[in-house]
Structure formats: structure tokens, C-alpha cells
Short mmCIF file of C-alpha atoms in Angstrom, two decimals:
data_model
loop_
_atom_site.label_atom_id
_atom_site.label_comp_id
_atom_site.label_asym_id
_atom_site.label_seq_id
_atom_site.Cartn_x
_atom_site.Cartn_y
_atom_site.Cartn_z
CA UNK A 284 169.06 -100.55 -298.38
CA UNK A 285 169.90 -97.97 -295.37
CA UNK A 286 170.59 -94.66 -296.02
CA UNK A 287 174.06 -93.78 -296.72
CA UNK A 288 173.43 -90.15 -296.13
CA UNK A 289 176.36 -88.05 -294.16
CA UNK A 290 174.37 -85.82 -291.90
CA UNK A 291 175.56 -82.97 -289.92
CA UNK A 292 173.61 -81.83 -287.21
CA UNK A 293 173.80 -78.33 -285.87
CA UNK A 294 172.33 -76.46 -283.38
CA UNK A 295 171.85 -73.11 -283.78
CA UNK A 296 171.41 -70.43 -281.29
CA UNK A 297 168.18 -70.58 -280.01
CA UNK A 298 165.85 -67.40 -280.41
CA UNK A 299 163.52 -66.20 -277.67
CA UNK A 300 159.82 -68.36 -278.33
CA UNK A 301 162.01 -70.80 -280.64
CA UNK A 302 162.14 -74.03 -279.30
CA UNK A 303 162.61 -77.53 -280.80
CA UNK A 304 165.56 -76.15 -283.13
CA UNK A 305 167.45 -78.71 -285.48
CA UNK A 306 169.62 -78.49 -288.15
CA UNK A 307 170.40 -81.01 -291.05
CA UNK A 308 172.75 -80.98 -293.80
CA UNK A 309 173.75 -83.24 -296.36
CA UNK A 310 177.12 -83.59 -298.12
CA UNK A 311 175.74 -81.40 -301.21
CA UNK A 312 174.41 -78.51 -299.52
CA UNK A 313 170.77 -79.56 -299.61
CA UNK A 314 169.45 -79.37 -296.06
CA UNK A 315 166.69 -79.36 -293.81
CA UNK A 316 166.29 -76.91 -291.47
CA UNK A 317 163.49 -77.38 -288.01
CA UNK A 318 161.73 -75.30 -285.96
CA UNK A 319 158.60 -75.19 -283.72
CA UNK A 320 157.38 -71.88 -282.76
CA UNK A 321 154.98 -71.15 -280.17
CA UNK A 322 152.04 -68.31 -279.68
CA UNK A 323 149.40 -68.18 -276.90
CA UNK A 324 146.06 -67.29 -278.30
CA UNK A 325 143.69 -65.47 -276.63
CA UNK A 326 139.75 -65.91 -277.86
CA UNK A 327 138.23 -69.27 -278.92
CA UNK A 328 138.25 -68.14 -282.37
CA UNK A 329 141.47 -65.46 -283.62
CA UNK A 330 143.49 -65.23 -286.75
CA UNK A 331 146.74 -64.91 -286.19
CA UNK A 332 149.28 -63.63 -288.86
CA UNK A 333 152.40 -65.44 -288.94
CA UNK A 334 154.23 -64.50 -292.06
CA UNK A 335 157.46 -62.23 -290.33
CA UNK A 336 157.75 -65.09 -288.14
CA UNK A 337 158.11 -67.46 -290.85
CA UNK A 338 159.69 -65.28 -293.37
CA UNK A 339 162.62 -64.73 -290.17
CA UNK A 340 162.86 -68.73 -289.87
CA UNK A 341 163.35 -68.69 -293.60
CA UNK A 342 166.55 -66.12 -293.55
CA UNK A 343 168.05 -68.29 -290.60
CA UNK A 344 167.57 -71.58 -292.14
CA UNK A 345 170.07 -70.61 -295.24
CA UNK A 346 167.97 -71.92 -297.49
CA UNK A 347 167.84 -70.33 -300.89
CA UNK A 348 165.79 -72.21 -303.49
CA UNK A 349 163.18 -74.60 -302.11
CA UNK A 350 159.99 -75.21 -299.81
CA UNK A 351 159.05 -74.54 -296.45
CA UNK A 352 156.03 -76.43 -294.96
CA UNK A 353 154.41 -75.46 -291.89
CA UNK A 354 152.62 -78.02 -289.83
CA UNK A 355 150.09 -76.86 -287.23
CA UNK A 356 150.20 -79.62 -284.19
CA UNK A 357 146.57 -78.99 -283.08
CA UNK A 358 143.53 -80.79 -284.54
CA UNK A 359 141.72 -77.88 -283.70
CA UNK A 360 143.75 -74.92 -285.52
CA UNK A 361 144.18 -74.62 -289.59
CA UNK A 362 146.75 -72.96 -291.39
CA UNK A 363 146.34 -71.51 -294.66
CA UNK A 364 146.73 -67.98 -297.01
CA UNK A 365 144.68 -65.31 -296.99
CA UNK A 366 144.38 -61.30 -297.61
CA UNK A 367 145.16 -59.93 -293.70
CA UNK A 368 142.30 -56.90 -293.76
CA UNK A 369 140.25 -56.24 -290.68
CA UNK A 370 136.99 -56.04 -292.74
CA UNK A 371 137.68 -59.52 -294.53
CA UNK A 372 138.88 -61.23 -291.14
CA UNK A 373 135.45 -60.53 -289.73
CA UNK A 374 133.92 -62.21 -292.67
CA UNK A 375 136.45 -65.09 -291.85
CA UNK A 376 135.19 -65.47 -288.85
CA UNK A 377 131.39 -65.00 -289.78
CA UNK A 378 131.98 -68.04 -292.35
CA UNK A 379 133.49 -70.37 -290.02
CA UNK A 380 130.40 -70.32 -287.97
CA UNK A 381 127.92 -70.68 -290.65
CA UNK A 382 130.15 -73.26 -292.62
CA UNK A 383 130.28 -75.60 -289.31
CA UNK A 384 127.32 -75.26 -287.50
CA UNK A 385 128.37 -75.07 -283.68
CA UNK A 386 124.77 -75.69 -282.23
CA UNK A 387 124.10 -78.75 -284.29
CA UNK A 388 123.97 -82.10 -282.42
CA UNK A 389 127.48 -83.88 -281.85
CA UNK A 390 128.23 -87.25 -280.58
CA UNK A 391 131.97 -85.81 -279.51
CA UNK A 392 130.09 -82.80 -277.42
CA UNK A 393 127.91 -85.72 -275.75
CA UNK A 394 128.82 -87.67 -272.42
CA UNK A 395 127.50 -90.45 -273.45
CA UNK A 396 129.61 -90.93 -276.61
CA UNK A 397 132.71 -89.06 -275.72
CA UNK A 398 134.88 -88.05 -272.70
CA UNK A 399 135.99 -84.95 -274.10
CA UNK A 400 134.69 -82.13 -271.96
CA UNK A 401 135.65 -78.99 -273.94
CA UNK A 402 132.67 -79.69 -276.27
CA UNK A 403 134.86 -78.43 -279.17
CA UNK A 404 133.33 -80.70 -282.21
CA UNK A 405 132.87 -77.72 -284.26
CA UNK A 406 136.71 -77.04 -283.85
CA UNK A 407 137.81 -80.52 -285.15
CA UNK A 408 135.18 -79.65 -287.81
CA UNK A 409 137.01 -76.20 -288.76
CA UNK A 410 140.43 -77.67 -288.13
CA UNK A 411 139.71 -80.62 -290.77
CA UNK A 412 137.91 -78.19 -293.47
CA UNK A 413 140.72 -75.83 -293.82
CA UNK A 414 143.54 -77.74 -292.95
CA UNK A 415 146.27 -77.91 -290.62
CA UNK A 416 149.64 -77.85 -293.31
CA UNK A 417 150.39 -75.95 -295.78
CA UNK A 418 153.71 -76.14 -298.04
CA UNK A 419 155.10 -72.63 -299.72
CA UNK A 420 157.90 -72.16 -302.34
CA UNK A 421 161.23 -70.66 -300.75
CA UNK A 422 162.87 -68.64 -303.98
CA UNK A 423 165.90 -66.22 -303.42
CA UNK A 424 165.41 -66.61 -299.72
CA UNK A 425 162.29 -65.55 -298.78
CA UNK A 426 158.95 -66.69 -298.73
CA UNK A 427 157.18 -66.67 -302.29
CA UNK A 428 153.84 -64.74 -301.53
CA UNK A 429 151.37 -62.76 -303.67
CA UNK A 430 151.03 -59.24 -303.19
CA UNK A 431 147.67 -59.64 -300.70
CA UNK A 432 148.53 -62.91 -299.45
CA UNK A 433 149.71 -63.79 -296.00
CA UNK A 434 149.96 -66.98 -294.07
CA UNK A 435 147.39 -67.03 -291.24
CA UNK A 436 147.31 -69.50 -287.91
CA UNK A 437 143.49 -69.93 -286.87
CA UNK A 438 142.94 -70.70 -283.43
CA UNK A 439 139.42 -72.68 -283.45
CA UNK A 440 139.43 -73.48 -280.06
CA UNK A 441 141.43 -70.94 -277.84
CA UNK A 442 142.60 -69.34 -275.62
CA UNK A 443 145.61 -71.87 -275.62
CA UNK A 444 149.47 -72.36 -276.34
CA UNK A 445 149.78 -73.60 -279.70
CA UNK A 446 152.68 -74.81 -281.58
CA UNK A 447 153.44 -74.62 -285.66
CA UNK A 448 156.66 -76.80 -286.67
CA UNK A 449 158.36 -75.16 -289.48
CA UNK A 450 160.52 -77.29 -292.07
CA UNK A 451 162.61 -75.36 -294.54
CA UNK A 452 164.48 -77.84 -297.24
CA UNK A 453 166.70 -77.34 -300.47
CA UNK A 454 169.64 -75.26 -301.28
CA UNK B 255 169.93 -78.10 -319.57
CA UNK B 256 169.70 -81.52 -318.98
CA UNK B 257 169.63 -82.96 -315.17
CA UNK B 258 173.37 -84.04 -314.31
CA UNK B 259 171.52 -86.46 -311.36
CA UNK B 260 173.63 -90.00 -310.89
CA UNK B 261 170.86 -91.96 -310.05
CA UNK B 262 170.88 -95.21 -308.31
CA UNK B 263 167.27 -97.05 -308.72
CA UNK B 264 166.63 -99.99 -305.98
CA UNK B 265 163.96 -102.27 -305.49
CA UNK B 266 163.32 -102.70 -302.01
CA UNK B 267 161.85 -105.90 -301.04
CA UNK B 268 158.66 -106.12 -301.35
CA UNK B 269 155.65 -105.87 -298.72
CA UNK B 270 152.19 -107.47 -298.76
CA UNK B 271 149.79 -104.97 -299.96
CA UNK B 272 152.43 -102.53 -301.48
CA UNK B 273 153.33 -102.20 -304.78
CA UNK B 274 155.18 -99.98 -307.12
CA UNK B 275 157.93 -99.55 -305.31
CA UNK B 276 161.23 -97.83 -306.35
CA UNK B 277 163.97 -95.37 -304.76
CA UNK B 278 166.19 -93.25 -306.25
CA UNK B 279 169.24 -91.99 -304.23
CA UNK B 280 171.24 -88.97 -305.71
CA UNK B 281 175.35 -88.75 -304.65
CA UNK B 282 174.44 -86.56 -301.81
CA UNK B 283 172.44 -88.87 -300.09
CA UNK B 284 169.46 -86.69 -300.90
CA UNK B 285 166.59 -89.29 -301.93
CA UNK B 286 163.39 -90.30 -303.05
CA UNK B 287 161.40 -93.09 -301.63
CA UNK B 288 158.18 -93.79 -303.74
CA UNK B 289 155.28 -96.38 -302.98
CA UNK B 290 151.74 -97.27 -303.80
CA UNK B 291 149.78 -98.81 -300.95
CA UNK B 292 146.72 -100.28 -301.75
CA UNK B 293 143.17 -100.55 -299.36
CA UNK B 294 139.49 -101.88 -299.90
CA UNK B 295 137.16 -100.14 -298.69
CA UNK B 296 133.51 -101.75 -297.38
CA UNK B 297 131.06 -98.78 -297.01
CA UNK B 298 129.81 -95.88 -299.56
CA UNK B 299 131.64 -93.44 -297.24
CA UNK B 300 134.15 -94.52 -294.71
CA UNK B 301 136.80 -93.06 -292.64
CA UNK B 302 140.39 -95.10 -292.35
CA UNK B 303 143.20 -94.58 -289.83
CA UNK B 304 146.33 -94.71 -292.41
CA UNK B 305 149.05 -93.17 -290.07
CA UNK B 306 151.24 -96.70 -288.79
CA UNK B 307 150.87 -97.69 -292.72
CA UNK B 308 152.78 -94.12 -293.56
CA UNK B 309 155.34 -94.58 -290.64
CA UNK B 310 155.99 -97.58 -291.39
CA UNK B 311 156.83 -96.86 -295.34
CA UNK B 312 158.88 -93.36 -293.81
CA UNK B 313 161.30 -95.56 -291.64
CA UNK B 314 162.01 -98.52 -294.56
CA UNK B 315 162.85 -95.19 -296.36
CA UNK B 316 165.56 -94.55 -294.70
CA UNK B 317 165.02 -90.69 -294.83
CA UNK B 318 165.66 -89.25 -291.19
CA UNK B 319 165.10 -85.23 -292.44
CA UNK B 320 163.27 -84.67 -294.97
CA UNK B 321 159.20 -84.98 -296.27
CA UNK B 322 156.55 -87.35 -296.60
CA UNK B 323 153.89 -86.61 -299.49
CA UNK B 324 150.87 -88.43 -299.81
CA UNK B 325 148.18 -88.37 -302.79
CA UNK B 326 145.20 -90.65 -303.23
CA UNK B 327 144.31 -91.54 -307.09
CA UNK B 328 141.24 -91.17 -306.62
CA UNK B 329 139.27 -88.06 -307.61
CA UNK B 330 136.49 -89.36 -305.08
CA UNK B 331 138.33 -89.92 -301.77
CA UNK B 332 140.59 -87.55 -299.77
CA UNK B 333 143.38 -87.51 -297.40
CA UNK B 334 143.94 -85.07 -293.91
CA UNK B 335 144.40 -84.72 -290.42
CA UNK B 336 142.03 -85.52 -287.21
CA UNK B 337 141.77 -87.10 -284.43
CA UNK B 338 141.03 -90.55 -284.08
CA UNK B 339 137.77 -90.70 -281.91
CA UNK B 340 134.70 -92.93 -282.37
CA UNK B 341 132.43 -90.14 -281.72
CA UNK B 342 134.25 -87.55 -283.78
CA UNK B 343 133.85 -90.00 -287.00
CA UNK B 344 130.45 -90.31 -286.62
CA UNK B 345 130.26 -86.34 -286.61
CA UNK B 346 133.14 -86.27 -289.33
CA UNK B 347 130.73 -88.22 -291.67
CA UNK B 348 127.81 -86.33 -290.60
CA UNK B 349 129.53 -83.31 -291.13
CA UNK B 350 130.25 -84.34 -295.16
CA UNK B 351 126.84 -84.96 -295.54
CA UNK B 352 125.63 -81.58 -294.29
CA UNK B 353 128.18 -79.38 -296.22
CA UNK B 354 127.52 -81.12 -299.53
CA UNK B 355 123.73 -82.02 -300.32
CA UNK B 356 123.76 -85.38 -302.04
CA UNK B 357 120.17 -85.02 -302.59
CA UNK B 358 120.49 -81.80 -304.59
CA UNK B 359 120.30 -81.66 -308.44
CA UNK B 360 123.60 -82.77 -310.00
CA UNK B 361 124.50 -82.68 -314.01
CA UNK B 362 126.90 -85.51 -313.55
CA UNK B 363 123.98 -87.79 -312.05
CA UNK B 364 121.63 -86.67 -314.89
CA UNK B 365 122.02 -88.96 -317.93
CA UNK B 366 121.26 -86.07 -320.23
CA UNK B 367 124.58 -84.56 -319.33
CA UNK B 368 126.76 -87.51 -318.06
CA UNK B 369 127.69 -91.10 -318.75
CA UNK B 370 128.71 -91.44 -315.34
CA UNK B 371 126.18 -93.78 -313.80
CA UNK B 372 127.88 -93.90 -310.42
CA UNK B 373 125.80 -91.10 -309.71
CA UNK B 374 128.44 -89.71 -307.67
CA UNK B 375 128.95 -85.99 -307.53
CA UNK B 376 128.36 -85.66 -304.24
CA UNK B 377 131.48 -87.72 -303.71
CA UNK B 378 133.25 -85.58 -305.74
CA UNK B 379 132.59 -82.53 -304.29
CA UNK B 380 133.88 -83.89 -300.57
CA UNK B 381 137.12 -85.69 -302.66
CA UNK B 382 137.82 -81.55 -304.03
CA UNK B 383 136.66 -79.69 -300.63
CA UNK B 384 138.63 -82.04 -298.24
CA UNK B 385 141.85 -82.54 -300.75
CA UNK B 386 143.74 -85.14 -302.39
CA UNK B 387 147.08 -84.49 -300.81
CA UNK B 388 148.73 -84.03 -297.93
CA UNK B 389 152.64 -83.37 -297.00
CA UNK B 390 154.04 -84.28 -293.65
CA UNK B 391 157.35 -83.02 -292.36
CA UNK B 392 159.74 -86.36 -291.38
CA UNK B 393 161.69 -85.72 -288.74
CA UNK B 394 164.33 -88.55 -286.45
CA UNK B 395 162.77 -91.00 -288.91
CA UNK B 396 159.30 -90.34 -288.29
CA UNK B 397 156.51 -88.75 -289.60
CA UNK B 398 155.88 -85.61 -287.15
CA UNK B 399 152.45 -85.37 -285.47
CA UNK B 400 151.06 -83.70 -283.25
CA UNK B 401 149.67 -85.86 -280.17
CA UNK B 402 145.97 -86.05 -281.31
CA UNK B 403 146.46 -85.82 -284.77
CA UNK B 404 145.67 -88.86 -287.01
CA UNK B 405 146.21 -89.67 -291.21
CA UNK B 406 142.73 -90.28 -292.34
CA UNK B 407 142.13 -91.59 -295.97
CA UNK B 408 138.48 -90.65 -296.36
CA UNK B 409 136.19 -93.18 -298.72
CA UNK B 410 133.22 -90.97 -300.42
CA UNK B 411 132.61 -93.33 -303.25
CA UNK B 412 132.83 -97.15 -301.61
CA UNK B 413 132.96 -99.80 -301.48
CA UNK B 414 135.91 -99.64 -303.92
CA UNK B 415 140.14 -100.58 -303.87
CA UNK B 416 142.13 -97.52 -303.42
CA UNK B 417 145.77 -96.78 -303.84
CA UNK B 418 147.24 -93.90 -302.15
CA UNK B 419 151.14 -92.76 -303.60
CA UNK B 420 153.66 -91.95 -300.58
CA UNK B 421 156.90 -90.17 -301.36
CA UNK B 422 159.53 -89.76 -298.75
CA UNK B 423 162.18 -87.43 -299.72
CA UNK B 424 164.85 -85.45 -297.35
CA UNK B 425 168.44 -87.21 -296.33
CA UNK C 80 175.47 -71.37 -289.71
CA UNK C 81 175.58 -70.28 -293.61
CA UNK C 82 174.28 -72.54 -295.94
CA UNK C 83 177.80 -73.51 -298.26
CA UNK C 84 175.54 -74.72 -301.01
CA UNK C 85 177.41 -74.05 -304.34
CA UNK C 86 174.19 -73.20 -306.50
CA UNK C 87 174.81 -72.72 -310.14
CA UNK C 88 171.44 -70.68 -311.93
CA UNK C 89 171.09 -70.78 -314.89
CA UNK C 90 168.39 -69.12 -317.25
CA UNK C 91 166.59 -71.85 -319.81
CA UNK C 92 165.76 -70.12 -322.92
CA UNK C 93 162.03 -68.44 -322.10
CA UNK C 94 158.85 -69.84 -323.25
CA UNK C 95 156.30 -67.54 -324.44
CA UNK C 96 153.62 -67.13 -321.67
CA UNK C 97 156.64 -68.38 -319.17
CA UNK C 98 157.64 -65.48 -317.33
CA UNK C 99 160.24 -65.34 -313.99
CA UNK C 100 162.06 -68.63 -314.95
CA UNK C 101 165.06 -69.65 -313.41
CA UNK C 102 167.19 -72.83 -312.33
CA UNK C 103 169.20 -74.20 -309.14
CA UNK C 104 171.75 -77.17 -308.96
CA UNK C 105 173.22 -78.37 -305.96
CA UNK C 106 176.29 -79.78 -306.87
CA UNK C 107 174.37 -83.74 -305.78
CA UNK C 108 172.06 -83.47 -308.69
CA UNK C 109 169.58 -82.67 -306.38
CA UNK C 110 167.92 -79.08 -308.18
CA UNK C 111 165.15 -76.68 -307.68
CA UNK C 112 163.55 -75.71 -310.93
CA UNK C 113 161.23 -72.39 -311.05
CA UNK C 114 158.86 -70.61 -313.37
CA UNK C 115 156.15 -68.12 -313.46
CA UNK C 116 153.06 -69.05 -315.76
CA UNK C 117 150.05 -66.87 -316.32
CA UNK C 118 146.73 -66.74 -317.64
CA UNK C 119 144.26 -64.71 -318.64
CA UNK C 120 140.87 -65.59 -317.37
CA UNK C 121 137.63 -64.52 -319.23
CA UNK C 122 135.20 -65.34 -316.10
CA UNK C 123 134.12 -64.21 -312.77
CA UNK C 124 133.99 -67.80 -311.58
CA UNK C 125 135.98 -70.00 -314.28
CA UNK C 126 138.20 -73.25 -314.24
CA UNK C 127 140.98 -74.32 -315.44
CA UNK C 128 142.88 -77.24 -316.69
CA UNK C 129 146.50 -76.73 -316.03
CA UNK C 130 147.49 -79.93 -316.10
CA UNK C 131 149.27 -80.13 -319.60
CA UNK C 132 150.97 -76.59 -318.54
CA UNK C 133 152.56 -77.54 -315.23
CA UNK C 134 153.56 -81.44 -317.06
CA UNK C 135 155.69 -79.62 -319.65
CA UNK C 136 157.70 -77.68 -316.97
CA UNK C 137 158.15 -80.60 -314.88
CA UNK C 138 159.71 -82.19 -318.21
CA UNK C 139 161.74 -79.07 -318.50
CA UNK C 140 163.17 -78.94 -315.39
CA UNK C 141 165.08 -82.33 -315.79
CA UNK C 142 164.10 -83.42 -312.61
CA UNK C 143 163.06 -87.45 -312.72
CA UNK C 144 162.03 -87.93 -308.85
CA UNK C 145 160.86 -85.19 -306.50
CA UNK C 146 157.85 -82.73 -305.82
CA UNK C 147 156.25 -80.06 -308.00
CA UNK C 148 154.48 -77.32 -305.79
CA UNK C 149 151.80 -74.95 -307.40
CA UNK C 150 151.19 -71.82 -305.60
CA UNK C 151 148.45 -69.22 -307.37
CA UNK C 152 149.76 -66.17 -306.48
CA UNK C 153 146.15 -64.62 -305.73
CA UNK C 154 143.78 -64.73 -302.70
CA UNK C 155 140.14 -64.86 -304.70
CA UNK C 156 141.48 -68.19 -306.71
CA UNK C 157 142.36 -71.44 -305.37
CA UNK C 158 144.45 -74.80 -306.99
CA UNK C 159 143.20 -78.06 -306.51
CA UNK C 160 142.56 -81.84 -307.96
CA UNK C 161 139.37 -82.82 -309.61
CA UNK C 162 137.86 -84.54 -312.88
CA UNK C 163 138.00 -82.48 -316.30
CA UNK C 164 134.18 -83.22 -317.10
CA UNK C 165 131.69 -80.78 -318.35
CA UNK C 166 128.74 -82.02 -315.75
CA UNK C 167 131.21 -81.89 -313.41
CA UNK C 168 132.84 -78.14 -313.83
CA UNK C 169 128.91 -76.91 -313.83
CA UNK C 170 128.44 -78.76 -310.48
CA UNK C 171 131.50 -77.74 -308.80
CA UNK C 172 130.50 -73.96 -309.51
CA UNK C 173 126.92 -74.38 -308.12
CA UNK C 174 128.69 -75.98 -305.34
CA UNK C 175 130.92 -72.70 -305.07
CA UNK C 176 127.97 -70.91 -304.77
CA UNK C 177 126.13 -72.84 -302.57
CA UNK C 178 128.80 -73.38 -299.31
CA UNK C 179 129.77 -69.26 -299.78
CA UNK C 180 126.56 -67.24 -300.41
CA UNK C 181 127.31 -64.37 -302.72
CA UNK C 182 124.22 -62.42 -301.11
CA UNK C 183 125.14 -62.51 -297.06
CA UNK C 184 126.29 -59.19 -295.97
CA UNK C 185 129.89 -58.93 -295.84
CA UNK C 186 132.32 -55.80 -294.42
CA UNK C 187 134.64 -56.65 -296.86
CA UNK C 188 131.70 -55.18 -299.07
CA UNK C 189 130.81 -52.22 -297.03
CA UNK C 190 132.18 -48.72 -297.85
CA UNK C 191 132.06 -47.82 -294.56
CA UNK C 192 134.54 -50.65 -293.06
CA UNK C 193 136.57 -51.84 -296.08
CA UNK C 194 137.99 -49.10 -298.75
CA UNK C 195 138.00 -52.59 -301.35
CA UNK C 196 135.50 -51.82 -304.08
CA UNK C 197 135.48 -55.22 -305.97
CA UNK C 198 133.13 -56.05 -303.28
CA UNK C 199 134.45 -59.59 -303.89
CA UNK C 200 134.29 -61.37 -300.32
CA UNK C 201 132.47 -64.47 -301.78
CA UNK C 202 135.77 -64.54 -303.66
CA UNK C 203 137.99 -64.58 -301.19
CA UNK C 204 136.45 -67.44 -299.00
CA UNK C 205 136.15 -69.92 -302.07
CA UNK C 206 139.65 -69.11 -302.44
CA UNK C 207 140.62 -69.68 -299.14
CA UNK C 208 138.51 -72.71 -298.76
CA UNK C 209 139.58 -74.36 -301.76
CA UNK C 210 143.29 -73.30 -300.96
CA UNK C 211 145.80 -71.72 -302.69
CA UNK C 212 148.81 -74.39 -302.93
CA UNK C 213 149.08 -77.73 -304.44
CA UNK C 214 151.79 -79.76 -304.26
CA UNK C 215 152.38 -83.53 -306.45
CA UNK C 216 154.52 -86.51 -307.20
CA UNK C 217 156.56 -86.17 -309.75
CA UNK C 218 157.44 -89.82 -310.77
CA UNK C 219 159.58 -91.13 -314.06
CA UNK C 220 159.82 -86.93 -314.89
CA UNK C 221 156.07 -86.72 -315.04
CA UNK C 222 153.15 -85.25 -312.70
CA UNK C 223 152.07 -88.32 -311.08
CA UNK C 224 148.24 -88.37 -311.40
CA UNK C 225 145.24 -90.84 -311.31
CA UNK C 226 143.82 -92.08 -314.14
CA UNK C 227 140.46 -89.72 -313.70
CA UNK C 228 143.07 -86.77 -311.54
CA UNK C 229 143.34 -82.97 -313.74
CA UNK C 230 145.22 -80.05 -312.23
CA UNK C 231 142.54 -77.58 -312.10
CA UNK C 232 142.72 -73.16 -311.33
CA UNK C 233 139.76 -71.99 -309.98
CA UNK C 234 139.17 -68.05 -310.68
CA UNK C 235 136.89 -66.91 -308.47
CA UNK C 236 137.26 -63.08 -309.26
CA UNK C 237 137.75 -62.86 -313.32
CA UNK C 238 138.38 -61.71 -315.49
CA UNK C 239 142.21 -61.14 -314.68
CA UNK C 240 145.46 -62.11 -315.48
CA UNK C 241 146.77 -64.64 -313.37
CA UNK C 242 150.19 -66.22 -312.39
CA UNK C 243 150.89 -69.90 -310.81
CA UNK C 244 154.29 -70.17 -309.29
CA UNK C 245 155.75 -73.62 -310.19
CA UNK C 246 158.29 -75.25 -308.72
CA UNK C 247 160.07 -78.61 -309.14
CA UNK C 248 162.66 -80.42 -307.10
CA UNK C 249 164.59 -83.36 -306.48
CA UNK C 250 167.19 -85.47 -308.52
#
């Protein structure tokens, strides 16, 4: 019942603000290729947009046909695509507060329920909504992406150092 | 145009609770781990801590690299990430009944439009907002998580029994 | 560090509506199958079942255990799971309009900050709350799906022609 699988594990040169780097490859050529990459963010809320970071994991994974999934490790940050325009990222922003209301009453902002002190409910809120993985296709190298969209990191509960672990698998 | 694939089909022993298990292991020691596990749920909308359940299907697997997926069958129910807090539930819960109005004017609860006599499309709603899916990146045999995040299966339609599919693929 | 995958593509006869096709084998069995499929929607809010559409590819591809991952290729539409019922549809657009109000002022609709004249904001948070990737099960070469599950395309900015990016892998 155990795997039989011949793995080979490599690790590559590590890049400046790369850490966590791992390397696995079967016997065929399919593989799977880690990373977590780090960014400090600066405001409680901020869109950040990753896709040249991901799109450069993507060339050094060797991947050529097949996913990459992104994983944010933070309850309170979300991770999904959108057009990166300065009018429209205001709007973002606007829509996160009025989807989750930040004033309302929460048990995980109160004492008496909860001994978390950054009274950040409205983060977990934002966090959960949009959600914190997303999984793109990987054809002829590169990142399969519309013409307008781009992956975005949302900080929901900043400033802080924030980690996204990137997977790339397939051929 | 056919698939070439030599596939090797095993059934695992099985485990209380699980069902429809199988595993298909191509030459490369690429493979596919599929299960059904199977909850009841006790309240109209409830909140359930599924991640040991997951790890614990990821390492019979055998996959060390690879990806777990997960998909409830139920179009009334999602899956996603949070943390696992008493007081953060609560607001969780309260949260799904702000951002979709139960109370509002539905079609599918009016019998001039709808056989449905769950009355139920406020569960629906929450099952389509908060998603149906989730992938997880499996890495050293484990799901990867971050250190506060927890898989929640999310009930909007309870009490009921619920099977949510896991997939493990990856070598 | 280069990836010696020996992939052999190969170009399935075309489809008519198919566009972009093309097809991967790792020399395992394990394969990445991809196509381009487009639509023409009629709507400025509209949805779509897909679900026949991306279950003939997946029989196409060969593939008889793996993942199929959806991607619209559009940031004012979204992908997601929900039940094919006419009640239903006409509450899940109400619901569109409810949690993103049309009507609030938006710089993504103002000449002076945004040179985008479709004045379509509203249509670019539905489709970034609803999300714009979907990825399933694919079980015994079929979508796996619950019994009441559809694969529905949400165009939140019609009428257009529109393109999902399909993909399907595993053994």
C-alpha cells in the first residue's frame, strides 16, 4: 500500500526573499516544485501584486504544462485575481469595508470571549470571504492569465511579514 | 488519442466512516488517492473542524509532494480556511447571516416558482459565496497549513449527512 | 535544475467552438490535457451551465483520475458550483445585486480617475468575489459532481464573447 515512488530531491539555489525551497521529481518527469516567498506589508489593508514573482517561480520550477497553487499562510490575508488599476483598487478596498462591517459587535474583538488583542475579527471575516488559495493553469511555462487579470495578495490585517507557499506540479 | 496510463487500482482497507475508496498509481509513481468521508451534522447551520480527518486520509495516501483537493456534494454547505476559535465561530455564523438575508423574498422558497420545500435559498447562497472546493498543497506527507489556519466544512442546510470527496495526488 | 520531462504534444482534431487545444504526455501516463472554449453571452448579468461542455473535454482528454481546473479568462465574470434551477438563477442574481450595489459611487466609474468607460465596477467585484478559478475531481474519466452540483459561468459584464481555459491532468 506505500508509495513506491522514486523521489529526487533537489535544492536549488536559493534566491534573495526565497526561503523554504524544495524540489521533487518523479521517475517520469512529473514534479513538484516548492517555494514560500515572503513580503512585509505596510497598512492594515494593501493589495499587493504578486504576479512577476510568481510568474519567476514558474520559469525556475521547469515546469511546462500544469498548475501552480498558491497558498496564503495567514487567516487574515486572501489571495485571488483581479484587474491591477489604481481607480478599481480603491473600490477594492471601499468594498471590503462595507462587505464586512468592522464596527459591528464581535465576540473575537471582546475580552470576555477571546484573548486575541489585535481586535482583527473583520480580518478573519475578509480572509474567509475571499479566500486564502487559489490554483492557476501553468501552459508553455508561464502563468495562464487573461489580458486584465493579475494575481493579488491582500493584506487584511497589516503592517506584517507574510508568507505565500507556491506549489508548481506537472511536466 | 487514447490515454497510454498503466493503471494499477487498489482497495485500501477500509476505515469507519469512509467509503468509496480507490487509488490509482501510474508507472511513475505519480498517483491518485480518492475518498468519500462521510459526517452528520446536528444544527441548521454549523461549523466543523475537518483538518486531522484530511491529514489523516493525505498520509494513508502515501503522496509526500503533491495536492490535496477537497469538494463537498452538497450544493448547500461549503468548505475553507479559518481559524479555529470559539469566539470567531460565533462571529463566523453571525457573519453568514448578515451577508445573506434569509428573511428576504426568495423564488426558490415561493411555491409558485419552486418545488423545493426546504425553503432553503439562503443556504444556497452561503454554499455559492463561501465555495465548494478547496485545494491544499501536500508537502513531507502533510497537508501544509499555516499555524492558525483550520479546514472548516460549513453546514448551511442541517441537520443533514454530508460527504465531502478528498483527492490526494503528487508522488 | 532543467526539467528532463520528455513531453510529446500532440494536436486532437479541433472541435468547433474549441479553440487553443493542445496535449502533453509524460512518458508515466501521467498527461496534461488543454483547451480553450468560448461563449458568447447575450446578458449583462447571465449564467451559465457549463457543465456538459467541460464533461466532454474531460472525456477527451483520456485522463481517468486527476483534476480538471477552469479558469475564465476575464475579471467581470466568475466560475463557481451551484444548482441549475430557474428560482434559483433569479435569486442568485438579486443576490449579485444585493452584496455589490450597482449605484455606490465608484472611481473605477469616474472620468476623472479611471480612463475605463464601461463604467462596470459592480462587475468587477462580483467577479472577484465569486472568483475566477474552479478546480474538480475528475473520477472514472468524468467531472465528479453531486447529485444536485452544475458547473455554472457567471457574466457579469455581457454581452461578450468569453473563453474558459480548461485543463485536465493525471493518469
Amino acid at each position: 500500500m506505500k508509495s513506491s515512488a522514486k523521489i529526487q530531491v533537489v535544492e536549488p539555489e536559493p534566491t534573495p526573499g526565497d526561503t523554504g525551497t524544495a524540489q521533487a521529481i518523479g521517475l517520469s518527469g512529473y514534479k513538484v516544485f516548492n517555494r514560500i516567498v515572503d513580503w512585509i506589508t505596510t497598512d492594515r489593508m494593501q493589495l499587493l501584486n504578486i504576479t512577476d514573482r510568481v510568474n519567476e517561480i514558474v520559469r525556475k520550477s521547469g515546469v511546462k504544462e500544469g498548475l501552480v497553487h498558491l497558498q496564503t499562510l495567514h487567516t487574515t490575508s486572501a489571495l485571488f485575481l483581479s484587474e491591477w488599476q489604481d481607480a478599481l483598487l480603491h473600490d477594492t478596498k471601499a468594498f471590503f469595508d462595507d462587505v464586512v462591517d468592522a464596527n459591528r459587535y464581535y465576540r473575537h474583538n471582546d475580552p470576555e470571549y477571546s484573548d486575541c488583542e489585535r481586535r482583527n475579527a473583520d480580518s478573519h471575516m475578509r480572509g474567509m470571504l475571499m479566500g486564502q488559495t487559489l490554483s492557476l493553469q501553468v501552459r508553455n511555462a508561464a502563468v495562464l492569465l487573461g489580458t486584465w487579470q493579475s494575481i493579488l495578495f491582500a493584506e487584511f490585517d497589516g503592517p506584517r511579514s507574510r508568507s505565500v507557499a507556491v506549489q508548481v506540479s506537472g511536466i
